[in-house]
Short mmCIF file of C-alpha atoms in Angstrom, two decimals:
data_model
loop_
_atom_site.label_atom_id
_atom_site.label_comp_id
_atom_site.label_asym_id
_atom_site.label_seq_id
_atom_site.Cartn_x
_atom_site.Cartn_y
_atom_site.Cartn_z
CA MET C 1 125.64 111.78 136.74
CA GLN C 2 124.95 108.75 134.58
CA SER C 3 125.51 105.30 135.91
CA HIS C 4 127.61 102.81 134.05
CA TYR C 5 124.46 100.87 133.13
CA SER C 6 122.62 103.84 131.65
CA ARG C 7 125.62 104.63 129.43
CA ILE C 8 125.72 101.01 128.29
CA GLY C 9 121.99 101.12 127.65
CA LYS C 10 122.40 104.19 125.46
CA THR C 11 125.21 102.51 123.54
CA TYR C 12 123.08 99.43 122.92
CA ARG C 13 120.06 101.51 121.93
CA ALA C 14 122.17 103.45 119.44
CA ALA C 15 123.58 100.22 118.06
CA LEU C 16 120.14 98.65 117.84
CA ARG C 17 118.74 101.73 116.18
CA SER C 18 121.41 101.60 113.53
CA ILE C 19 120.78 97.89 112.94
CA LYS C 20 116.99 98.30 112.82
CA GLY C 21 117.32 101.19 110.41
CA PHE C 22 119.93 99.34 108.37
CA LYS C 23 119.59 100.50 104.82
CA LYS C 24 120.19 97.90 102.23
CA ASP C 25 120.89 99.17 98.75
CA ALA C 26 117.34 100.47 98.75
CA SER C 27 117.47 101.59 95.15
CA GLY C 28 119.00 98.48 93.60
CA PRO C 29 116.79 96.01 91.76
CA ALA C 30 117.36 93.22 94.32
CA ALA C 31 116.36 95.34 97.33
CA LEU C 32 113.48 96.90 95.42
CA ALA C 33 112.34 93.43 94.36
CA ASN C 34 112.23 92.37 98.03
CA THR C 35 110.09 95.39 98.90
CA ALA C 36 107.92 94.95 95.80
CA TRP C 37 107.35 91.31 96.72
CA LEU C 38 106.35 92.27 100.24
CA PHE C 39 103.89 94.83 98.88
CA ALA C 40 102.45 92.46 96.28
CA SER C 41 102.09 89.63 98.75
CA SER C 42 100.52 92.00 101.31
CA CYS C 43 97.93 93.14 98.76
CA LEU C 44 97.21 89.95 96.85
CA TRP C 45 98.24 86.94 98.97
CA ASN C 46 98.44 88.29 102.52
CA SER C 47 97.05 85.24 104.30
CA THR C 48 98.86 82.64 102.19
CA PRO C 49 102.08 81.09 103.48
CA PHE C 50 104.45 80.30 100.60
CA SER C 51 107.60 78.23 100.56
CA THR C 52 110.96 79.94 100.34
CA LYS C 53 111.30 78.45 96.86
CA GLU C 54 108.05 80.09 95.69
CA ILE C 55 108.94 83.44 97.26
CA ASP C 56 112.38 83.41 95.63
CA ALA C 57 110.84 82.56 92.26
CA ALA C 58 108.32 85.40 92.61
CA LYS C 59 111.08 87.84 93.57
CA GLU C 60 113.03 86.78 90.48
CA LYS C 61 110.04 87.65 88.29
CA ILE C 62 109.83 91.05 89.95
CA LYS C 63 113.58 91.58 89.59
CA GLU C 64 113.27 90.81 85.86
CA TYR C 65 110.56 93.45 85.57
CA LEU C 66 112.56 96.06 87.49
CA SER C 67 115.78 95.30 85.62
CA GLN C 68 114.17 95.99 82.24
CA SER C 69 113.83 99.65 83.13
CA LYS C 70 116.56 102.30 82.99
CA ASP C 71 115.24 103.60 86.31
CA SER C 72 114.44 100.79 88.74
CA ARG C 73 112.84 103.19 91.24
CA LYS C 74 110.39 104.42 88.60
CA ALA C 75 109.67 100.83 87.64
CA PHE C 76 109.08 100.02 91.31
CA LEU C 77 106.51 102.82 91.59
CA ALA C 78 104.76 101.57 88.45
CA PHE C 79 104.84 97.99 89.77
CA CYS C 80 103.16 99.00 93.04
CA GLN C 81 100.47 100.96 91.21
CA ARG C 82 99.80 98.00 88.95
CA ILE C 83 99.51 95.71 92.00
CA VAL C 84 96.78 97.98 93.38
CA LEU C 85 95.05 97.89 90.00
CA ALA C 86 95.23 94.10 90.13
CA GLN C 87 93.69 94.15 93.58
CA VAL C 88 90.76 96.08 92.12
CA LEU C 89 90.51 93.94 88.98
CA PHE C 90 90.57 90.65 90.88
CA ALA C 91 88.60 91.80 93.93
CA GLY C 92 86.12 88.93 93.87
CA TYR C 93 88.64 86.36 92.68
CA MET C 94 91.62 86.78 95.01
CA ASP C 95 91.32 83.18 96.17
CA ARG C 96 91.71 82.02 92.55
CA LEU C 97 94.97 83.78 91.75
CA PRO C 98 97.68 81.34 90.70
CA LEU C 99 101.00 81.05 92.47
CA PRO C 100 102.84 84.38 92.60
CA SER C 101 105.69 83.09 90.42
CA VAL C 102 103.13 82.22 87.74
CA TRP C 103 101.01 85.36 88.12
CA LEU C 104 104.03 87.70 88.15
CA ASP C 105 105.59 86.14 85.05
CA ARG C 106 105.49 88.91 82.43
CA ARG C 107 104.65 86.34 79.74
CA ASN C 108 101.45 85.33 81.55
CA LYS C 109 98.78 87.34 79.74
CA SER C 110 96.25 86.55 82.50
CA GLY C 111 98.56 87.68 85.29
CA PHE C 112 100.48 90.84 86.06
CA ALA C 113 100.57 91.69 82.34
CA ILE C 114 96.82 92.33 82.41
CA THR C 115 97.42 95.48 84.49
CA LYS C 116 99.62 97.11 81.85
CA SER C 117 96.84 98.63 79.73
CA GLY C 118 95.02 100.08 82.75
CA TYR C 119 98.22 101.62 84.05
CA GLU C 120 99.08 103.02 80.59
CA GLN C 121 95.63 104.65 80.45
CA ILE C 122 96.21 106.27 83.83
CA LYS C 123 99.62 107.54 82.71
CA THR C 124 98.09 109.00 79.54
CA VAL C 125 95.41 110.88 81.48
CA ARG C 126 98.06 112.11 83.97
CA GLU C 127 99.79 113.90 81.10
CA SER C 128 96.80 116.25 80.98
CA LEU C 129 95.60 115.91 84.57
CA PRO C 130 98.66 115.40 86.81
CA GLN C 131 96.51 114.74 89.89
CA TYR C 132 94.56 111.91 88.24
CA PHE C 133 94.61 108.88 90.57
CA ARG C 134 97.11 110.70 92.78
CA GLU C 135 96.42 108.42 95.76
CA LEU C 136 97.48 105.44 93.66
CA ARG C 137 100.83 107.11 93.01
CA ALA C 138 101.02 108.31 96.62
CA LEU C 139 100.58 104.76 97.91
CA ALA C 140 103.50 103.57 95.78
CA GLU C 141 105.62 106.48 97.04
CA ALA C 142 104.60 105.74 100.63
CA VAL C 143 105.70 102.11 100.28
CA LEU C 144 109.05 103.11 98.81
CA GLU C 145 109.69 105.86 101.34
CA PHE C 146 108.69 103.71 104.31
CA SER C 147 110.87 100.82 103.11
CA GLU C 148 113.85 103.17 102.91
CA GLU C 149 113.17 104.85 106.23
CA PRO C 150 110.81 102.78 108.43
CA THR C 151 110.26 105.36 111.15
CA GLY C 152 107.26 106.30 113.21
CA LYS C 153 107.40 109.75 111.66
CA ASN C 154 107.07 108.33 108.13
CA TYR C 155 104.35 105.94 109.19
CA HIS C 156 102.28 108.68 110.84
CA TYR C 157 102.80 111.06 107.92
CA TRP C 158 101.42 108.56 105.40
CA LYS C 159 98.67 107.38 107.73
CA GLY C 160 97.57 111.00 108.10
CA TYR C 161 97.89 111.62 104.37
CA PHE C 162 95.52 108.78 103.45
CA SER C 163 93.16 109.51 106.37
CA ASP C 164 92.92 113.22 105.52
CA ARG C 165 92.07 112.39 101.92
CA GLN C 166 89.57 109.75 103.03
CA VAL C 167 91.16 106.93 101.06
CA PRO C 168 90.57 103.94 103.35
CA GLY C 169 91.72 101.37 100.78
CA ALA C 170 95.12 103.03 100.36
CA LEU C 171 95.42 103.49 104.12
CA GLU C 172 94.69 99.83 104.73
CA ALA C 173 97.14 98.68 102.03
CA PHE C 174 99.85 100.93 103.49
CA GLN C 175 99.21 99.75 107.05
CA VAL C 176 99.27 96.06 106.07
CA PHE C 177 102.50 96.62 104.13
CA ALA C 178 104.08 98.54 107.03
CA ALA C 179 103.16 95.83 109.54
CA ASN C 180 104.51 93.10 107.26
CA PHE C 181 107.65 95.15 106.58
CA LEU C 182 108.37 95.67 110.27
CA PHE C 183 107.41 92.25 111.53
CA THR C 184 108.18 89.77 108.76
CA ILE C 185 111.25 87.77 109.58
#
């Protein structure tokens, strides 16, 4: 027989679970822009505290990018892959990146736009070799899937995926994103 308190505890846990797992419009450009910002900031500016004004401006730049596409989810996946390419391109210069709102501006030829040609090359090769840079695509899919369903099961699946394929960079990027996603207020 359950006590009154254990039934209340179950009710609260169920309510908390539904709040914690609250799904925003995960496929809309605004929600995707929030997730894309969190991924970009986790990869490129993880230790830099920005003002709310700067974060909102950066999210607007991302929302512009996502809104230009017919399929915002596809654009999100491309965005995340291009962020990882940027991380590779600017590896020794991360401390010199401009403000996110400047770097993410599509008109800034020295910013996010610089990743377009590299990503286009990867897409071209993928037409002949679908598995080309598959971990890059998998990381973007992991970020999207985890943002839509932030469960332990999803986390452990993707952690195992990147570990099994011995891709420590993708594993680290996913883990930093997941921690920021779960614990950023």
